[in-house]
Tab-separated table of C-alpha atoms and ligand atoms in Angstrom:
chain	number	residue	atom	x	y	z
A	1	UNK	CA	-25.459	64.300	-9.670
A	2	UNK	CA	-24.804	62.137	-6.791
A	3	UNK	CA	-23.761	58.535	-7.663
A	4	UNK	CA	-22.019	55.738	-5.351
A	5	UNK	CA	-22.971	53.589	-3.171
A	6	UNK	CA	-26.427	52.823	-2.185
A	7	UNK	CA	-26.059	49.629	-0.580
A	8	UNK	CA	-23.947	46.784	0.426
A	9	UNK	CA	-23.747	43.174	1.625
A	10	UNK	CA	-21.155	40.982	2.469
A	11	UNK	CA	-21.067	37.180	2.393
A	12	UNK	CA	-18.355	34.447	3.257
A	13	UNK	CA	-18.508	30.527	3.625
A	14	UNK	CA	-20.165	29.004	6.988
A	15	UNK	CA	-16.733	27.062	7.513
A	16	UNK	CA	-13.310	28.127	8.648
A	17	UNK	CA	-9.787	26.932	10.019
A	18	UNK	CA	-8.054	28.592	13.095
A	19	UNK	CA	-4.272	29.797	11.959
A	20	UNK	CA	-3.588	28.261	15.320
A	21	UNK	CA	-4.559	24.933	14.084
A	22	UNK	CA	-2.893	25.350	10.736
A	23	UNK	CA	0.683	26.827	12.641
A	24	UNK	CA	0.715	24.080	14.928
A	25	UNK	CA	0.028	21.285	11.936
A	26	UNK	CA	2.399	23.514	9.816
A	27	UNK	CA	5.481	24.322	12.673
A	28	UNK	CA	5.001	27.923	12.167
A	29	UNK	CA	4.673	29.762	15.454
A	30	UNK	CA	1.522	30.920	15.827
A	31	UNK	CA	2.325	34.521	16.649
A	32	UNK	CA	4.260	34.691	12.714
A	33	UNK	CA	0.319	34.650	11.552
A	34	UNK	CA	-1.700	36.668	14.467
A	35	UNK	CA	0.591	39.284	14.331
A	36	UNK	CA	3.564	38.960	11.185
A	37	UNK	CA	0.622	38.678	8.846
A	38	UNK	CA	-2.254	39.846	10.754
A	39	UNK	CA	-5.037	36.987	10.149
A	40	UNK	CA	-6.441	34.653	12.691
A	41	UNK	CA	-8.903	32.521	10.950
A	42	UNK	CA	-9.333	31.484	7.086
A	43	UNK	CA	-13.097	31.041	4.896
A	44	UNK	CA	-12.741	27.958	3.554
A	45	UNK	CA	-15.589	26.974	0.680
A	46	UNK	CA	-17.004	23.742	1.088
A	47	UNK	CA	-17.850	22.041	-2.164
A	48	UNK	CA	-21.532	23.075	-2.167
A	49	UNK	CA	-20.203	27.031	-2.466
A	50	UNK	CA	-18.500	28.603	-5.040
A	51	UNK	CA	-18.322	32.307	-5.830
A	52	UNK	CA	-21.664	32.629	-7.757
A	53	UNK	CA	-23.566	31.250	-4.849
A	54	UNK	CA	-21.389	33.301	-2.668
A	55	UNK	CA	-22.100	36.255	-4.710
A	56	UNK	CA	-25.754	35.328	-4.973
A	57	UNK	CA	-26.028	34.822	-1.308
A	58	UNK	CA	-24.436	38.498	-1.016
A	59	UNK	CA	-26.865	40.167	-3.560
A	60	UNK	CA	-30.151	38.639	-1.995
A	61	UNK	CA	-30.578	40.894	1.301
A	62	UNK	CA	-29.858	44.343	-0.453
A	63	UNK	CA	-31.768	42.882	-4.022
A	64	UNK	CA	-34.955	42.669	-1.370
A	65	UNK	CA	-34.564	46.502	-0.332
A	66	UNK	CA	-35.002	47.415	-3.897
A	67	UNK	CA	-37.339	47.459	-7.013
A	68	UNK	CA	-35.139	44.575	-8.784
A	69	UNK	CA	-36.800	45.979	-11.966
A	70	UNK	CA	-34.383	48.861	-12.034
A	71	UNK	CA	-31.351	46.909	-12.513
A	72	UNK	CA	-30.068	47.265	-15.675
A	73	UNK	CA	-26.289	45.959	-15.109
A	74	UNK	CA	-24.501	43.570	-13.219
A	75	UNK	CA	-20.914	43.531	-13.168
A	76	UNK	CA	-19.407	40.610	-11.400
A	77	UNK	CA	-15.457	41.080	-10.852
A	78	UNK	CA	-13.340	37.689	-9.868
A	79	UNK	CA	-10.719	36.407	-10.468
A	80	UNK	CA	-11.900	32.835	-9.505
A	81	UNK	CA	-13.874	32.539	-12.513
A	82	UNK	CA	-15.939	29.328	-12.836
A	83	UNK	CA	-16.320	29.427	-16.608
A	84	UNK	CA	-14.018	30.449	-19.521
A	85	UNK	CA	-17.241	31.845	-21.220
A	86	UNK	CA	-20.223	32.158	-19.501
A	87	UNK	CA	-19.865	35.142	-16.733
A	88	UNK	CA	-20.519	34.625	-13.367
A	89	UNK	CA	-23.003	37.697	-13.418
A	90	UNK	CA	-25.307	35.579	-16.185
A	91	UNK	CA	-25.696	32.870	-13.388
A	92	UNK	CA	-26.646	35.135	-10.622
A	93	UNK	CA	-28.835	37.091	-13.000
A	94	UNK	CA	-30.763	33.908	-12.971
A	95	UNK	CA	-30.731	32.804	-9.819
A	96	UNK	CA	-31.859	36.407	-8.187
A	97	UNK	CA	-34.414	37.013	-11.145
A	98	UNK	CA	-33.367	39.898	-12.624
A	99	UNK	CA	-35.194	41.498	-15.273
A	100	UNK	CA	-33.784	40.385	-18.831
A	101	UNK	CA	-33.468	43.899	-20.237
A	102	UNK	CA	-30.316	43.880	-18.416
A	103	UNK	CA	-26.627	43.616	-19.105
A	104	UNK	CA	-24.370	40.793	-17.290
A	105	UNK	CA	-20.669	40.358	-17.354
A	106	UNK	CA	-17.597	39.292	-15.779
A	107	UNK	CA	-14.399	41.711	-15.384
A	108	UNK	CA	-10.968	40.346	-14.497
A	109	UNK	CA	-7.702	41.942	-12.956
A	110	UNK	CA	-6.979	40.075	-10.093
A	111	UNK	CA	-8.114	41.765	-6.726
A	112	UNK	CA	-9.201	44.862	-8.951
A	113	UNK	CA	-12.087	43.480	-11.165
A	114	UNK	CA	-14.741	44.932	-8.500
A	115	UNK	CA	-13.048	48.135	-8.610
A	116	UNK	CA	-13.425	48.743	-12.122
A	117	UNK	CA	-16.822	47.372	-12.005
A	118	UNK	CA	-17.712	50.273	-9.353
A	119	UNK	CA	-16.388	52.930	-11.364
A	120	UNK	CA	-18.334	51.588	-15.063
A	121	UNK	CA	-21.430	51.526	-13.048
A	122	UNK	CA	-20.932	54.897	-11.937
A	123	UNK	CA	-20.518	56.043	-15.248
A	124	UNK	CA	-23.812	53.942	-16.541
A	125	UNK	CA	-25.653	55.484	-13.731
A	126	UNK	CA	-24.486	58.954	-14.311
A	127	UNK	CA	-26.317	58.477	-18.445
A	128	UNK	CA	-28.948	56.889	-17.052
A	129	UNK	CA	-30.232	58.466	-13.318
A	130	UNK	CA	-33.054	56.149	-12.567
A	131	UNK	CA	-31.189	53.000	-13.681
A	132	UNK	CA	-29.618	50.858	-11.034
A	133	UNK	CA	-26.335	48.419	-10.942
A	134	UNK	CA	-25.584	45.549	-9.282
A	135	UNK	CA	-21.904	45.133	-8.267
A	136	UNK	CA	-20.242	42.013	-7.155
A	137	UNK	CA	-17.010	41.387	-5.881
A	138	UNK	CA	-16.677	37.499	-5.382
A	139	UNK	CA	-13.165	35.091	-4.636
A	140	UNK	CA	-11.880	31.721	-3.333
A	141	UNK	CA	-8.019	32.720	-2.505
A	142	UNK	CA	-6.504	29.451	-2.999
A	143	UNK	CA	-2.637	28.779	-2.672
A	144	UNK	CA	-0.933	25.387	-3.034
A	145	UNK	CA	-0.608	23.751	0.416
A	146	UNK	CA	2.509	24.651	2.661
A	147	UNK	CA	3.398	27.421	1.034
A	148	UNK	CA	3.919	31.155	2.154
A	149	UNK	CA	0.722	32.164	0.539
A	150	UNK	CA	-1.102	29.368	2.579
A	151	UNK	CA	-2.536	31.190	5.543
A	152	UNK	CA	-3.542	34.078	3.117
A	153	UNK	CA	-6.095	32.095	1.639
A	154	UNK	CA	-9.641	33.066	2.336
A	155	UNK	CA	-12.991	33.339	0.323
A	156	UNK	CA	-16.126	35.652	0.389
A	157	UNK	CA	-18.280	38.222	-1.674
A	158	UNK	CA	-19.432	41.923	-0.983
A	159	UNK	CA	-22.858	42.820	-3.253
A	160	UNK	CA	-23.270	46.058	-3.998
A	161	UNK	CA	-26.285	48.506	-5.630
A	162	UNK	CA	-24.554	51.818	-7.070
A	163	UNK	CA	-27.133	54.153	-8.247
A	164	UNK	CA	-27.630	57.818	-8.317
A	165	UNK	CA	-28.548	59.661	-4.652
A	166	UNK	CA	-27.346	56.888	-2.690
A	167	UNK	CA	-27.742	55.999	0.804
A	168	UNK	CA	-24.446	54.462	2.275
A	169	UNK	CA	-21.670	56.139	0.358
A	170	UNK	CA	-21.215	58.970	-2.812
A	171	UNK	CA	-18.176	58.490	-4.723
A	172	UNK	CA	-16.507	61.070	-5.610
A	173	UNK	CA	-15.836	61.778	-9.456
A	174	UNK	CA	-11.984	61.946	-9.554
A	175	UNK	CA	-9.835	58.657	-8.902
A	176	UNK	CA	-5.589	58.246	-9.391
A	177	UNK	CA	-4.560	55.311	-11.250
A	178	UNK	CA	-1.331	52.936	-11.863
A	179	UNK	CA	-1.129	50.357	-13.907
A	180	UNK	CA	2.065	48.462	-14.857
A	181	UNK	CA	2.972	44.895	-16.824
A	182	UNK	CA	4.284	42.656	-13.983
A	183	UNK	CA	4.716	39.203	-12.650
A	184	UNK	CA	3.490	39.286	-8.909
A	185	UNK	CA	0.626	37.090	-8.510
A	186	UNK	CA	-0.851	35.365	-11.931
A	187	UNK	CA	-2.734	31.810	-12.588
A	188	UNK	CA	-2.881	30.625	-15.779
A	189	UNK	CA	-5.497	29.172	-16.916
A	190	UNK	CA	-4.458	25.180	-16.320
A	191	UNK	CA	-4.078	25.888	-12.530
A	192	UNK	CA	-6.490	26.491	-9.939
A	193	UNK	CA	-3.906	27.712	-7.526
A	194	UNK	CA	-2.681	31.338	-7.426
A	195	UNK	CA	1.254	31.601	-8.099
A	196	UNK	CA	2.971	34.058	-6.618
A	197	UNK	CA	6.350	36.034	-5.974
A	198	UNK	CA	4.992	37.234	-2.340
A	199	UNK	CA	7.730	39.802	-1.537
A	200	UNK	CA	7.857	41.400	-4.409
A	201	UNK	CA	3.796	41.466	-4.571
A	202	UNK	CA	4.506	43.736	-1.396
A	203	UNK	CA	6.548	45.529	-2.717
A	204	UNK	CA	4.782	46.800	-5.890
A	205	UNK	CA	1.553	46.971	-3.819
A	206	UNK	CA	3.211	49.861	-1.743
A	207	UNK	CA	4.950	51.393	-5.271
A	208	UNK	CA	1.159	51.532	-6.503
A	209	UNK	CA	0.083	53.083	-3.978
A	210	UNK	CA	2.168	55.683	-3.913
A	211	UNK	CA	1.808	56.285	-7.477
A	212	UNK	CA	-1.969	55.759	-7.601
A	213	UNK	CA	-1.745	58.539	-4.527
A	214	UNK	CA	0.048	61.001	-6.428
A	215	UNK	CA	-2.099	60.855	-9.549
A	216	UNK	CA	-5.245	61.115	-6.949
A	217	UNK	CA	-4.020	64.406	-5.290
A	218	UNK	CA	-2.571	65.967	-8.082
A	219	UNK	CA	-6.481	65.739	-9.109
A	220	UNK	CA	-7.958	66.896	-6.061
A	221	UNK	CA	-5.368	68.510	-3.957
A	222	UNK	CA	-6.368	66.452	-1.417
A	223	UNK	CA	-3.840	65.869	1.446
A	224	UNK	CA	-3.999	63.370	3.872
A	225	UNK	CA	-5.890	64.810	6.574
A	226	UNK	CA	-8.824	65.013	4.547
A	227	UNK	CA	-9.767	61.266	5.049
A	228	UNK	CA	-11.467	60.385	8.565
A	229	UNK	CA	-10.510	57.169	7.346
A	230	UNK	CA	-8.819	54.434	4.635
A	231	UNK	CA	-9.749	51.025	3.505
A	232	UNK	CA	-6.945	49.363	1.867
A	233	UNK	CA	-7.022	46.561	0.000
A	234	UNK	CA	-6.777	43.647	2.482
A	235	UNK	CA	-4.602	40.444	1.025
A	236	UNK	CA	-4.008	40.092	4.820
A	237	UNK	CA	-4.278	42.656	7.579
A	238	UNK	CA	-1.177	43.646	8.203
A	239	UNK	CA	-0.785	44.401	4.219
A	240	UNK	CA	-3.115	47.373	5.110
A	241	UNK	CA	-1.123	48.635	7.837
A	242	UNK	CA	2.472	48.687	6.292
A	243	UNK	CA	0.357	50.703	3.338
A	244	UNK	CA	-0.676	53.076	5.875
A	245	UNK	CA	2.216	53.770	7.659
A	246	UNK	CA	3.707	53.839	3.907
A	247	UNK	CA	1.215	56.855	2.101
A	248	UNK	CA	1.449	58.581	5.872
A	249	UNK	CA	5.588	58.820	5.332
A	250	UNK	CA	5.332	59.351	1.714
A	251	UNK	CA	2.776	62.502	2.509
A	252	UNK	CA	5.347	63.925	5.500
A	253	UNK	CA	2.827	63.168	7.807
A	254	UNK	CA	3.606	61.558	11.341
A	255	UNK	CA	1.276	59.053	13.041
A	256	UNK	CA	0.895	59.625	16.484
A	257	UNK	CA	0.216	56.663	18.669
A	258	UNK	CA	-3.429	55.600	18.248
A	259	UNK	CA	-3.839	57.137	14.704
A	260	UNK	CA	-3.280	54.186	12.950
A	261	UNK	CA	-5.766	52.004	14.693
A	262	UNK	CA	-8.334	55.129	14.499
A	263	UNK	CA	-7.693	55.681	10.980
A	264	UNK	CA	-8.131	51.984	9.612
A	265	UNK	CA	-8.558	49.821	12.756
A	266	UNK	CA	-12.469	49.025	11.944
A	267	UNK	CA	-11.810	47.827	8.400
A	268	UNK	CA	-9.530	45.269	9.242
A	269	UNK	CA	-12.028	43.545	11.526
A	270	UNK	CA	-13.668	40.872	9.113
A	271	UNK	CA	-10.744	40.272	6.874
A	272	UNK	CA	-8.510	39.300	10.094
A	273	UNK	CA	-11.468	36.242	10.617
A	274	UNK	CA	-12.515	35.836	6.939
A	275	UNK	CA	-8.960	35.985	5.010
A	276	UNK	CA	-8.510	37.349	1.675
A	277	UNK	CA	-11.201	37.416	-0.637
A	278	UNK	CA	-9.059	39.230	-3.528
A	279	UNK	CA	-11.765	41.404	-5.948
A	280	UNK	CA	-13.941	41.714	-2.342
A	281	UNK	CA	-11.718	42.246	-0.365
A	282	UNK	CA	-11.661	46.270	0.023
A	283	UNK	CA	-15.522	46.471	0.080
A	284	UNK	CA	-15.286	43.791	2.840
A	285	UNK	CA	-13.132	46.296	4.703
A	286	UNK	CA	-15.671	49.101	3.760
A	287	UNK	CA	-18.620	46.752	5.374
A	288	UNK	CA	-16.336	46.075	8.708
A	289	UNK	CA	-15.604	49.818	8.981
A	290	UNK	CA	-19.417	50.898	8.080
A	291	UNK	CA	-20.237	48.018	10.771
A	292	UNK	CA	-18.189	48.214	13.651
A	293	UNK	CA	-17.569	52.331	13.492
A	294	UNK	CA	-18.515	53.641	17.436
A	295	UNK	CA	-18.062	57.298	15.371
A	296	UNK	CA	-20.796	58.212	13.537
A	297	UNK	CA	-19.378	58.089	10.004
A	298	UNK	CA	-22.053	60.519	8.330
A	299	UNK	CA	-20.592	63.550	6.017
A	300	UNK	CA	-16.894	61.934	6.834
A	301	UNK	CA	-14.728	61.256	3.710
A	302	UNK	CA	-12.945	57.737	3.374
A	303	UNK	CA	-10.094	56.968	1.354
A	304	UNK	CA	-10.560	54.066	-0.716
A	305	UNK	CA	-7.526	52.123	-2.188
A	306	UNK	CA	-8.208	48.997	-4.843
A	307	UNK	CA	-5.066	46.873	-5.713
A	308	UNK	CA	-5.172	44.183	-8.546
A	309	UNK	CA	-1.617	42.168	-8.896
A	310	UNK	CA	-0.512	42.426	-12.424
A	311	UNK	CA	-1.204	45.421	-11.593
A	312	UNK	CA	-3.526	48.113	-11.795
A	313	UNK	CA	-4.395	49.997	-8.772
A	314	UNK	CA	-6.561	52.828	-8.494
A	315	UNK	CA	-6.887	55.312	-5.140
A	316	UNK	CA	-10.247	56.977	-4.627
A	317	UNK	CA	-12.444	58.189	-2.404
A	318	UNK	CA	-16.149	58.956	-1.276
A	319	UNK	CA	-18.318	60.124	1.106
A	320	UNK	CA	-20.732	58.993	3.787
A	321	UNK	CA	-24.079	59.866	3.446
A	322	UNK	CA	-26.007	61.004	6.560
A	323	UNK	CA	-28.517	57.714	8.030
A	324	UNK	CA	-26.420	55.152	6.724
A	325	UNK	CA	-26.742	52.849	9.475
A	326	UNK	CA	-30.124	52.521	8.839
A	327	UNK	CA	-29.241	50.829	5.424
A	328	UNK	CA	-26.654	48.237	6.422
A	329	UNK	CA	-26.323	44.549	7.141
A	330	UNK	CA	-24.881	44.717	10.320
A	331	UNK	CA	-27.035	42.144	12.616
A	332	UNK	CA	-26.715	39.949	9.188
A	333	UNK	CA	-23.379	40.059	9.377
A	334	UNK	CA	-22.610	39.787	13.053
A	335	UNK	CA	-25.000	36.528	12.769
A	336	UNK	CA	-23.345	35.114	9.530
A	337	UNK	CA	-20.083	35.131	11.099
A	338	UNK	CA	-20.708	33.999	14.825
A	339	UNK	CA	-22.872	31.132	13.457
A	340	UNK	CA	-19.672	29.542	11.251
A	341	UNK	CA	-18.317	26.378	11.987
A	342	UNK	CA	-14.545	25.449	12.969
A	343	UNK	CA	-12.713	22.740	10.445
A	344	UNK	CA	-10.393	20.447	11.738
A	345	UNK	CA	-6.765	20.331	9.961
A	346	UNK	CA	-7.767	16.873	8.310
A	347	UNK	CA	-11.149	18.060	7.203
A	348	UNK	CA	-9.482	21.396	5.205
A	349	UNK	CA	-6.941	19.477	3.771
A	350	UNK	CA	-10.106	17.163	2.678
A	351	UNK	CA	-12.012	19.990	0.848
A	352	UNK	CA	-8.875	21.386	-0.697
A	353	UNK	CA	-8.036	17.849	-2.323
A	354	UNK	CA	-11.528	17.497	-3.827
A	355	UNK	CA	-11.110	17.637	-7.060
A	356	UNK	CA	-13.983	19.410	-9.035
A	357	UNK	CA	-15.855	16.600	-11.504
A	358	UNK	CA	-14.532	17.112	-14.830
A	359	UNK	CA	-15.674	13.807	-16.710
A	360	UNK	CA	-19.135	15.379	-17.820
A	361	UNK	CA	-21.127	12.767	-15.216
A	362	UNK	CA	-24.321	13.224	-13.090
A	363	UNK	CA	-22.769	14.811	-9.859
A	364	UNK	CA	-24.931	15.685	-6.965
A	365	UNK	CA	-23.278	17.276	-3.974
A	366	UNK	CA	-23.149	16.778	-0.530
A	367	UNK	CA	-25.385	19.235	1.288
A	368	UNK	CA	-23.557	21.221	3.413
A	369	UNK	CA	-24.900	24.842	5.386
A	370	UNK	CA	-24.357	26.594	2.451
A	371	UNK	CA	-27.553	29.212	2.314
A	372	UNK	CA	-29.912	30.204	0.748
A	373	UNK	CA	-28.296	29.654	-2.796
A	374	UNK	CA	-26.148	26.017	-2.503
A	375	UNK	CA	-24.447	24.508	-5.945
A	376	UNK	CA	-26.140	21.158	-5.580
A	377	UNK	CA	-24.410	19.713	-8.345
A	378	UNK	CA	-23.023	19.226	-11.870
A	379	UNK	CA	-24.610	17.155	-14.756
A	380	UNK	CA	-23.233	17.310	-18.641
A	381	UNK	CA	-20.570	19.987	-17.184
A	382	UNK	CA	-23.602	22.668	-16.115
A	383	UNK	CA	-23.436	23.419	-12.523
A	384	UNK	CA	-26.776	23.299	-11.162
A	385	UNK	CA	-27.618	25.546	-8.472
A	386	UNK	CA	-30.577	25.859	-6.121
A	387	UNK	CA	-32.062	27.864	-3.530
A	388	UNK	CA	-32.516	25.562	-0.504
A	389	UNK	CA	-33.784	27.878	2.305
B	1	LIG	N1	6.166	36.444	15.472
B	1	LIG	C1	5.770	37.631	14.935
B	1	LIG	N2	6.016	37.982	13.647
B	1	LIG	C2	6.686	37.095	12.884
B	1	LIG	C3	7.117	35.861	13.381
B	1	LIG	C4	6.830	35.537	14.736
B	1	LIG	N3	7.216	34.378	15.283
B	1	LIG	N4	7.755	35.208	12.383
B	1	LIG	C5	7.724	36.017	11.295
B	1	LIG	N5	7.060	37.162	11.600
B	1	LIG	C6	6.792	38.295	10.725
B	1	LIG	C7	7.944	38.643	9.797
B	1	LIG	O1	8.916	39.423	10.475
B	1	LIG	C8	7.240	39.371	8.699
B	1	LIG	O2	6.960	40.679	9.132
B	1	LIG	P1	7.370	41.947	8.213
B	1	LIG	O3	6.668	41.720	6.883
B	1	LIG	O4	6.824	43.117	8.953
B	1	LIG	O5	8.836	41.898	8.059
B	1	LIG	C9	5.895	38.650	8.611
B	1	LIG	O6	5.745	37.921	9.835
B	1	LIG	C10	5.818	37.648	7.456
B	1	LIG	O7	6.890	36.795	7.578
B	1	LIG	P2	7.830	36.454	6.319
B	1	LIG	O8	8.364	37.703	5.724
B	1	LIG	O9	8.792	35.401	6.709
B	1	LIG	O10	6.703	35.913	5.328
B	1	LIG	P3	6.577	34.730	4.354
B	1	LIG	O11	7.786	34.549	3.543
B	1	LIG	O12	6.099	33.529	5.086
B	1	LIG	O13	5.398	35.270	3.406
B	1	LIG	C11	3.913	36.714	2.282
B	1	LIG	C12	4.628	36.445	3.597
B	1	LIG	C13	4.951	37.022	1.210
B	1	LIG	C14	2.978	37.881	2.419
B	1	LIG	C15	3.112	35.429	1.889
B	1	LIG	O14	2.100	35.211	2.838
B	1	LIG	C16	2.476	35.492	0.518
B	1	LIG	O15	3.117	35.219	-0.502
B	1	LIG	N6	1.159	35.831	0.456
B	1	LIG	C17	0.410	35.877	-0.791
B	1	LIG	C18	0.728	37.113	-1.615
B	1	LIG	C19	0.140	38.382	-1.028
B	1	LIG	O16	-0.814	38.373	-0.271
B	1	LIG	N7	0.714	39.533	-1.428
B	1	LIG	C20	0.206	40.832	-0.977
B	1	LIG	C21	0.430	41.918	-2.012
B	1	LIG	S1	-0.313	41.404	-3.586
B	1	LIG	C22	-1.991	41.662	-3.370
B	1	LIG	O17	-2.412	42.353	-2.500
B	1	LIG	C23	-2.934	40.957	-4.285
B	1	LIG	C24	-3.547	39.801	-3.565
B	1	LIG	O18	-4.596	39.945	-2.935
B	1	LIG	C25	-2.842	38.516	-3.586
């Protein structure tokens, strides 16, 4: 049976900062983020957003395509929860109204959680053919002011319906796995900043890759030139490219000039104006690629690698089905993001101060162009969210 999947949305906030503006405020030059890290503008949530309207906002377009009735899971992975308890996929359960014979939860590992959630769906799907499963990958990538991690911030969420015969992309069955017990990037529970050792994060990214890689082909005996193209995990742009230069070297294969911008060029579009968006962030590469492709992608084979800090990564791979363009959100998209506002310096440093109310008070919020779903408020410490359009 043919399971994957059958369609996919992306979402990010209608604000963001220019890395110019935050160089210049910061002394950095400029050139250290367009081209050291490879990012040229940052998401930034404005207090009305938060990942369950993000992830809402993701899941309407494709939930309309569909008989909703046929969901019978949603898996939401973050790593921005909102709630020590309730899951994230409860709340947009709600808001999209989903049928209540229906399972919702919440998976964490870092940047991972939407990875794993792809792959349990699979499985659900592959015991249950006519069922269908909502996956969400939703973040706020939030680092303490002036540090290195800083202009890697971002935010966004990529929706996703696997279920069996699908239109945009069949996974294949056989994935390569690492996990290992480290201290890269962690945030305990009393913080609502990441911390992070950010060279070493690097540095076991690449390890897991290779590892993940080997496990993968010693699976398949797939080599390298079986992939028309990869989506890395994107903590920043030029993350994806050192990892592809990396797995080229570590399978004796030598780029030529051009092959690297071929082979993962079109993924790194959205991340390079959106920022990270941690547990989304691969399938907002997938949605750039499936996007901005001039190729035709049908029948082509795309290597997929997930990374989670802390760390499990996994290295897969799927196929693209034949009248996929057909099925995606590309106008959306291309509106969503030319539409966005600029923030001044003072006004980000603004929303990042704002502290979220905590003393159990009526709250409303101010309304910004968050859309359709907008968190108007909190009252008795239960966010209150609406759909505004
Ligand atoms: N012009 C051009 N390039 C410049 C430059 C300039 N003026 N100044 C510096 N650069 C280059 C540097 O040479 C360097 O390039 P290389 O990596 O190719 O050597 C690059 O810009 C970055 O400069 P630094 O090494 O000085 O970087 P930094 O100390 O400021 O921090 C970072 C970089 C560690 C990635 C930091 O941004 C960080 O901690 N980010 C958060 C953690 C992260 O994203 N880790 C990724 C792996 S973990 C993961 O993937 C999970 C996740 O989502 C978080």
């Amino acid at each position: 049976m043919n399971v994957g999947i059958d369609l996919i949305s992306f979402y990010t906030s209608n604000y963001f900062i220019e890395l110019k503006t935050l160089a210049t405020t910061r002394g950095v030059d400029p050139a250290k983020y367009y081209i050291g890290i490879g990012q040229e503008k940052m998401a930034i949530p404005p207090p009305d957003e938060d990942i369950v309207t993000m992830a809402a906002n993701a899941a309407l377009p494709i939930i309309k395509q569909i008989d909703p009735a046929q969901i019978d899971l949603v898996l939401f992975g973050t790593e921005s929860g909102i709630d020590q308890s309730k899951a994230a996929a409860a709340f947009v359960h709600g808001m999209l109204g989903l049928s209540h014979r229906c399972r919702a939860v919440e998976l964490k590992e870092a940047c991972y959680g939407a990875t794993a959630a792809v792959h349990l769906a699979m499985a659900h799907v592959r015991t249950k053919p006519d069922s269908k499963a909502l996956v969400i990958g939703s973040d706020v990538a939030r680092y303490e002011l002036g540090s290195p991690g800083e202009p890697t911030q971002g935010c966004g969420a990529v929706a996703m319906i696997v279920s069996s015969n699908p239109r945009t992309m069949k996974i294949d069955l056989q994935s390569g796995i690492y996990t290992d017990d480290v201290m890269d990037f962690w945030r305990p529970n009393y913080r609502d900043q990441a911390l992070v050792d950010g060279k070493y994060s690097t540095r076991v990214y690449l390890h897991a890759l290779e590892e993940a890689w080997k496990h993968y082909q010693e699976q398949t005996g797939r080599s390298f030139g079986d992939f028309a193209r990869f989506c890395y995990h994107l903590p920043f742009t030029r993350m994806a490219e050192k990892a592809h230069e990396r797995l080229a070297k570590f399978c004796g294969v030598e780029l030529a000039a051009g092959d690297l911008e071929r082979q993962i060029g079109d993924t790194l579009f959205y991340n390079r104006i959106t920022g990270n968006s941690y547990a989304a962030s691969l399938y907002v590469g997938l949605c750039s690629l499936l996007d901005r492709s001039a190729e035709d992608l049908g029948g082509k084979r795309i290597g997929m690698y997930s990374y989670g800090s802390g760390c499990v990564a996994e290295f897969f791979s799927g196929t693209i089905q034949p009248g996929y363009c057909a099925h995606l959100q590309t106008a959306r998209h291309a509106k969503m993001l030319a539409e966005r506002a600029e923030l001044t310096f003072r006004q980000y440093e603004d929303i990042y101060n704002l502290r979220f109310p905590t003393d159990g008070g009526d709250h409303e919020f101010t309304r910004y162009r968050t859309a359709p779903f907008r968190l108007a408020g909190v009252k008795a410490h239960k966010r209150h969210y609406v759909h505004s359009a």
